[in-house]
PDB file of C-alpha atoms in Angstrom:
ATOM      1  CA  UNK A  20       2.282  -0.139 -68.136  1.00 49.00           C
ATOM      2  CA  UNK A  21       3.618  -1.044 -65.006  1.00 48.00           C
ATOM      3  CA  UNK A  22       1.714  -2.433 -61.871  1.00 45.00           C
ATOM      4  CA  UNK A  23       2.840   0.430 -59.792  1.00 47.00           C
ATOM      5  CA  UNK A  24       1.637   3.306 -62.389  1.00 45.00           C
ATOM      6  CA  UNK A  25      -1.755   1.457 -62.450  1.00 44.00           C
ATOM      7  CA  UNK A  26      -1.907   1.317 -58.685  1.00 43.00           C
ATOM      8  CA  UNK A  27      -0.987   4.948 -58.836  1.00 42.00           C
ATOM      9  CA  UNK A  28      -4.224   5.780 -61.506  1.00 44.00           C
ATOM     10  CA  UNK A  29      -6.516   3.620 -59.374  1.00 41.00           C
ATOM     11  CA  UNK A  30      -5.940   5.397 -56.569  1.00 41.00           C
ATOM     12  CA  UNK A  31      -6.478   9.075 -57.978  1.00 40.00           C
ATOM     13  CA  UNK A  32      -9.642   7.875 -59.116  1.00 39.00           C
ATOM     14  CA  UNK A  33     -10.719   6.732 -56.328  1.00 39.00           C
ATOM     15  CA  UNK A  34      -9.387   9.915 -54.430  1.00 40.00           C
ATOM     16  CA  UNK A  35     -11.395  12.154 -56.934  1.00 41.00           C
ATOM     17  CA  UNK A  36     -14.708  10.224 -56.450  1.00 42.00           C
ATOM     18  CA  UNK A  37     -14.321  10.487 -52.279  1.00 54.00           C
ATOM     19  CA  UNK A  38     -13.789  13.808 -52.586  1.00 56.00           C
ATOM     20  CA  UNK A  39     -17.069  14.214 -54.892  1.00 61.00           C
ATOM     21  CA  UNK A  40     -19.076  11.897 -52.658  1.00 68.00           C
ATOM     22  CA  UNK A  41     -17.338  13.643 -49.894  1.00 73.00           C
ATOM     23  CA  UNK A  42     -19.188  17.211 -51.195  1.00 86.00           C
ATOM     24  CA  UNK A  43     -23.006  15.238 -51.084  1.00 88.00           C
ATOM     25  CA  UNK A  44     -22.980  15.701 -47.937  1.00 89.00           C
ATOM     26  CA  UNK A  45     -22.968  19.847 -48.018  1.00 93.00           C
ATOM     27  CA  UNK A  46     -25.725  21.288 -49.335  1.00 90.00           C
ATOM     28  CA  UNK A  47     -25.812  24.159 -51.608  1.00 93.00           C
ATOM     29  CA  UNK A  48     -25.795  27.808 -49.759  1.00 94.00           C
ATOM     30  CA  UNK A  49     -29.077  29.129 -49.029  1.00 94.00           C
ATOM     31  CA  UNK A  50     -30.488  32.388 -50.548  1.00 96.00           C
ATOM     32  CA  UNK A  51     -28.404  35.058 -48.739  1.00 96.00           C
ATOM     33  CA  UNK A  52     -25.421  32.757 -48.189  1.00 98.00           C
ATOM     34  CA  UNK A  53     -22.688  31.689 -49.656  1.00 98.00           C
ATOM     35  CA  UNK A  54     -20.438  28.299 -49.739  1.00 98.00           C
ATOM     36  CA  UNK A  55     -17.163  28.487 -49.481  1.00 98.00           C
ATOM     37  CA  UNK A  56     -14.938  25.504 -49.810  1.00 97.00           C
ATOM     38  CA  UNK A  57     -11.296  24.475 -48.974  1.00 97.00           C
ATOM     39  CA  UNK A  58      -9.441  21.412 -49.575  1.00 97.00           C
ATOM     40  CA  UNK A  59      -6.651  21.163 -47.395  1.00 97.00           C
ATOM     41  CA  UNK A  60      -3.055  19.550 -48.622  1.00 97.00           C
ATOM     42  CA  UNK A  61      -2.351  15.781 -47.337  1.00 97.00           C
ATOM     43  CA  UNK A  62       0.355  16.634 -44.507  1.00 96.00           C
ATOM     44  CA  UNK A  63       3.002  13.663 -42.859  1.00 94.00           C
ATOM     45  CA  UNK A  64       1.929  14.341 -39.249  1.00 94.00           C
ATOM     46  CA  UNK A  65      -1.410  16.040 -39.386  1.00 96.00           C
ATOM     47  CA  UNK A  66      -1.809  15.892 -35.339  1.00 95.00           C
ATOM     48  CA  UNK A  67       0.993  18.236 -35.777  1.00 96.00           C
ATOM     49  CA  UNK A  68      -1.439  21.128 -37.550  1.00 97.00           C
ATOM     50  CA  UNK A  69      -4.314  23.136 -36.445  1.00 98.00           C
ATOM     51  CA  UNK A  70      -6.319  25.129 -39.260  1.00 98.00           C
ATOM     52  CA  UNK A  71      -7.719  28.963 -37.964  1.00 98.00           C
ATOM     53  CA  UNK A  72     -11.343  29.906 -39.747  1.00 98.00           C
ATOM     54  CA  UNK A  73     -11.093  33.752 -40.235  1.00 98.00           C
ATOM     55  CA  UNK A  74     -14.426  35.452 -41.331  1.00 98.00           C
ATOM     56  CA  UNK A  75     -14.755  39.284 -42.323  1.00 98.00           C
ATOM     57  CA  UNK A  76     -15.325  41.828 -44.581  1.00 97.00           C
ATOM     58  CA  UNK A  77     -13.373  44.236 -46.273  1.00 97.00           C
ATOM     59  CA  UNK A  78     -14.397  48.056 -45.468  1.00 97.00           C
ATOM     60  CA  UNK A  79     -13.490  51.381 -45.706  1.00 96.00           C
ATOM     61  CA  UNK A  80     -12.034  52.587 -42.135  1.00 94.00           C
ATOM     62  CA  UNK A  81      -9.775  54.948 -40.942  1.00 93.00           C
ATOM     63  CA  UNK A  82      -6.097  53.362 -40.055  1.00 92.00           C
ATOM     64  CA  UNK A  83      -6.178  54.228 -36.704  1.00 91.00           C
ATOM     65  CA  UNK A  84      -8.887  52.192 -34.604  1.00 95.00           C
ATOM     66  CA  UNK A  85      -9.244  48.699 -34.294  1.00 96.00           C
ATOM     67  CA  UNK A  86     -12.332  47.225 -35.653  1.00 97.00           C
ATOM     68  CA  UNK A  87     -14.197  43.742 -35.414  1.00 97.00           C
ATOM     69  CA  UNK A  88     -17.684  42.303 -36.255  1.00 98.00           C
ATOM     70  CA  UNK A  89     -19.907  40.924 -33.778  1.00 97.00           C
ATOM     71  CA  UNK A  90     -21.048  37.403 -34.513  1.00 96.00           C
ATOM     72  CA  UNK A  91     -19.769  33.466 -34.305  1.00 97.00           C
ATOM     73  CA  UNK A  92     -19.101  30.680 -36.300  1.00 98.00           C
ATOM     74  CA  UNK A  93     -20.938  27.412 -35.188  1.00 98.00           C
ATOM     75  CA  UNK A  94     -20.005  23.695 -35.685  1.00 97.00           C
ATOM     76  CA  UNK A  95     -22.840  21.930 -37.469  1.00 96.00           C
ATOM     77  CA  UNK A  96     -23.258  18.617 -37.219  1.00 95.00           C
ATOM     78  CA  UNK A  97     -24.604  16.797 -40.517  1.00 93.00           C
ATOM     79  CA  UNK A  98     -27.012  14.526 -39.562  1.00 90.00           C
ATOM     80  CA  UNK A  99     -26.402  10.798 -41.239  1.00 90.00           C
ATOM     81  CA  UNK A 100     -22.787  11.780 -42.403  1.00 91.00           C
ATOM     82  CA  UNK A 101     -20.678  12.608 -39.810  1.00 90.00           C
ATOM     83  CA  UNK A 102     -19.367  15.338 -40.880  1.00 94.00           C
ATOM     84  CA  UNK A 103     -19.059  19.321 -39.501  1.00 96.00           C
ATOM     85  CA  UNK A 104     -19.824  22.356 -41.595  1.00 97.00           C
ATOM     86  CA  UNK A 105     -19.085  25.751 -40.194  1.00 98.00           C
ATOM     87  CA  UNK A 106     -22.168  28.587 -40.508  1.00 98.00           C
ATOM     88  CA  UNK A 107     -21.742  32.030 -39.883  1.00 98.00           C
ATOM     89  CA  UNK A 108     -25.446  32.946 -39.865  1.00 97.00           C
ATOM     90  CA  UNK A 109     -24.796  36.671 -40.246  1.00 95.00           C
ATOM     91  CA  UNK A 110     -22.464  39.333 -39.711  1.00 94.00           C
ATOM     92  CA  UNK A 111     -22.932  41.324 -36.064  1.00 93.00           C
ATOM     93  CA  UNK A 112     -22.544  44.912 -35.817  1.00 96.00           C
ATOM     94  CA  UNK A 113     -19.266  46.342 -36.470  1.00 96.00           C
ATOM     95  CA  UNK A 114     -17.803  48.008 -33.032  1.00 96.00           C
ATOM     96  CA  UNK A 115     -14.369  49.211 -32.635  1.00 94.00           C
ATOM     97  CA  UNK A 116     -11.819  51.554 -30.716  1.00 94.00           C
ATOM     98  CA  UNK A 117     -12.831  55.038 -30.440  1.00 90.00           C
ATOM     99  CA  UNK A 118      -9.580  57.090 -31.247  1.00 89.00           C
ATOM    100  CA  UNK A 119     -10.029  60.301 -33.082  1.00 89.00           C
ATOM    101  CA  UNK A 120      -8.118  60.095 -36.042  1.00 87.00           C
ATOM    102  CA  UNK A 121      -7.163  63.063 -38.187  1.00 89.00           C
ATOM    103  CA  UNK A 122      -9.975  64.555 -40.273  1.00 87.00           C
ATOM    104  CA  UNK A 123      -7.890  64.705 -43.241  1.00 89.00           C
ATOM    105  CA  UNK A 124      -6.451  61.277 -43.354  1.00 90.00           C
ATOM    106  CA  UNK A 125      -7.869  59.020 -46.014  1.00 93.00           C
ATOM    107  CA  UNK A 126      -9.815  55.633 -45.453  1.00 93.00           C
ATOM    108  CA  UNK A 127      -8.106  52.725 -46.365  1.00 96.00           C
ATOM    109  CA  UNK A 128      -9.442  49.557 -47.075  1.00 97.00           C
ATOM    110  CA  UNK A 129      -9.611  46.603 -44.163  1.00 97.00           C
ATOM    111  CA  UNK A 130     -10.515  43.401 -43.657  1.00 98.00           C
ATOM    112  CA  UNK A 131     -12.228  43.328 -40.363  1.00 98.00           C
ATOM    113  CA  UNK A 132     -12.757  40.191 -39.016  1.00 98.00           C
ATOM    114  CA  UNK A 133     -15.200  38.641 -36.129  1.00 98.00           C
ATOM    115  CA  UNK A 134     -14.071  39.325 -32.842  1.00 96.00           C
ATOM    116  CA  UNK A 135     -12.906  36.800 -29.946  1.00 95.00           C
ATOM    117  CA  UNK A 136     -10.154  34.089 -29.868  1.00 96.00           C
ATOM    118  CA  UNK A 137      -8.708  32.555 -33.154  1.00 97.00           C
ATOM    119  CA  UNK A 138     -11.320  29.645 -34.554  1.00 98.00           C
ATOM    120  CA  UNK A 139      -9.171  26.816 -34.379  1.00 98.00           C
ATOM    121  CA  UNK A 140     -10.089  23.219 -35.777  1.00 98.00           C
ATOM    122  CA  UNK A 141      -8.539  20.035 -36.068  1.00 97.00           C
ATOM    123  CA  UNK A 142      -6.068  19.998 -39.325  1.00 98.00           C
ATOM    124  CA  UNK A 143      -7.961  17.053 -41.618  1.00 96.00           C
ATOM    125  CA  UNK A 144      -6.962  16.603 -45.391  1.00 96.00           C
ATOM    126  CA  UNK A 145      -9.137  13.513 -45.804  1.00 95.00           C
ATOM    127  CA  UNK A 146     -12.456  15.844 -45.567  1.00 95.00           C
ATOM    128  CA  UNK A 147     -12.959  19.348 -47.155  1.00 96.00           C
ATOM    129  CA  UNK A 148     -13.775  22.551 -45.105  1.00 97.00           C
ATOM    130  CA  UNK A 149     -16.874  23.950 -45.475  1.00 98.00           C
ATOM    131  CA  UNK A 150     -18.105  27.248 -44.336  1.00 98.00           C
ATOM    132  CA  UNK A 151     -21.113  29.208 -45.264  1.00 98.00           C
ATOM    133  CA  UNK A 152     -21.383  33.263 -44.659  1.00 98.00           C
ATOM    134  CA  UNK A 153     -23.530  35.719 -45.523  1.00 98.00           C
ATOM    135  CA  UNK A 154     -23.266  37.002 -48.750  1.00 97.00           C
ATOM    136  CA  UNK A 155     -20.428  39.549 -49.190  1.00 97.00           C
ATOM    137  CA  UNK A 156     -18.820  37.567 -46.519  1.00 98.00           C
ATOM    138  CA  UNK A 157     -15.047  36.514 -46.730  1.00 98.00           C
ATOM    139  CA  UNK A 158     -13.382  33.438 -45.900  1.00 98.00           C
ATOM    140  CA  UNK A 159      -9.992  33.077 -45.007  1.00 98.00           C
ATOM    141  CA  UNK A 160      -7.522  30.623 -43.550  1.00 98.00           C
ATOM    142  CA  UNK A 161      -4.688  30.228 -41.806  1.00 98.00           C
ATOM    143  CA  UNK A 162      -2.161  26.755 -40.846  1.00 98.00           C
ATOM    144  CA  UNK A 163      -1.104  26.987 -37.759  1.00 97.00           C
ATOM    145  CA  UNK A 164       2.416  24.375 -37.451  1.00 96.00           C
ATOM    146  CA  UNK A 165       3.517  23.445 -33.980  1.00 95.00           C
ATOM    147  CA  UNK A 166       7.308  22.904 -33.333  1.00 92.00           C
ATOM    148  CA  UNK A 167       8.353  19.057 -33.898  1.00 87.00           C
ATOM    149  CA  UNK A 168       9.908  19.023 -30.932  1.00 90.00           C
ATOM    150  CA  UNK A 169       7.848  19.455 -27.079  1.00 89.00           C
ATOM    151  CA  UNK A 170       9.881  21.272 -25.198  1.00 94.00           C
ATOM    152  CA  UNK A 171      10.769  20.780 -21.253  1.00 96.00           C
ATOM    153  CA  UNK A 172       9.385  22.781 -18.461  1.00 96.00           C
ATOM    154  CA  UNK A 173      11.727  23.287 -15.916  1.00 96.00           C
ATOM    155  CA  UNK A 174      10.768  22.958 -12.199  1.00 96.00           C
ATOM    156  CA  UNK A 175      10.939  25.646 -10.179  1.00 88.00           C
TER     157      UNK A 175
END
């Protein structure tokens, strides 16, 4: 065996056993709640990456209106660590547009999400995501790339 391909074995051991020790820090949901976990891909230029939290439900709507949920997601500190988990502590009411749609069109199925801006957060492969939501609760994500290049402004 070569020094390289046991540099190479060391090293995904290691990696395995931060990300394990990484998890002690996240506790178990609560009753109600549930854990959801994402491990993002190691990126060249991770400055270069922002990582949107979406949080909803699927439900039975009409097409027509546009839906969202009332609530937020918080940043939580974990004390001794370091690190952030994100908590959705529940699920607001559901408000939405108020077109009439036509009494004989069928529901379809939707994922409504919480309303407001996109929840963006720093793109961070070293560290796993961690978001708990109430139960029934759905967790999804989205990379957001910027272009490599910053463009120029002109004056004017």
């Amino acid at each position: 065996m070569s020094l390289k391909t046991i540099a190479l074995a060391c090293f995904a051991v290691v990696s395995t056993v931060s990300a394990a020790d990484n998890m002690k820090a996240f506790p178990p949901a609560e009753a109600g709640m549930t854990r959801h976990v994402l491990q993002l891909p190691e990126e060249k230029d991770e400055a270069a990456f922002k990582l949107e939290l979406i949080v909803g439900k699927t439900v039975s709507l009409d097409a027509e209106n546009r839906y969202f949920f009332g609530g937020k997601i918080d940043a939580v500190n974990i004390e001794g660590w370091g690190f952030t988990r994100y908590v959705v502590e529940k699920l607001g009411p559901m408000a939405g547009t108020l077109m009439a749609p036509d009494a004989n069109a069928p529901t379809v199925d939707r994922f409504i999400t919480l309303g407001g801006e996109p929840y963006l957060i720093r793109y961070n492969s070293r560290l796993p995501v961690v978001v708990y939501v109430p139960e029934g609760v759905e967790v999804r994500y989205r990379i957001w790339r910027a272009d490599p290049e910053a463009k120029v402004v002109p004056q004017g």
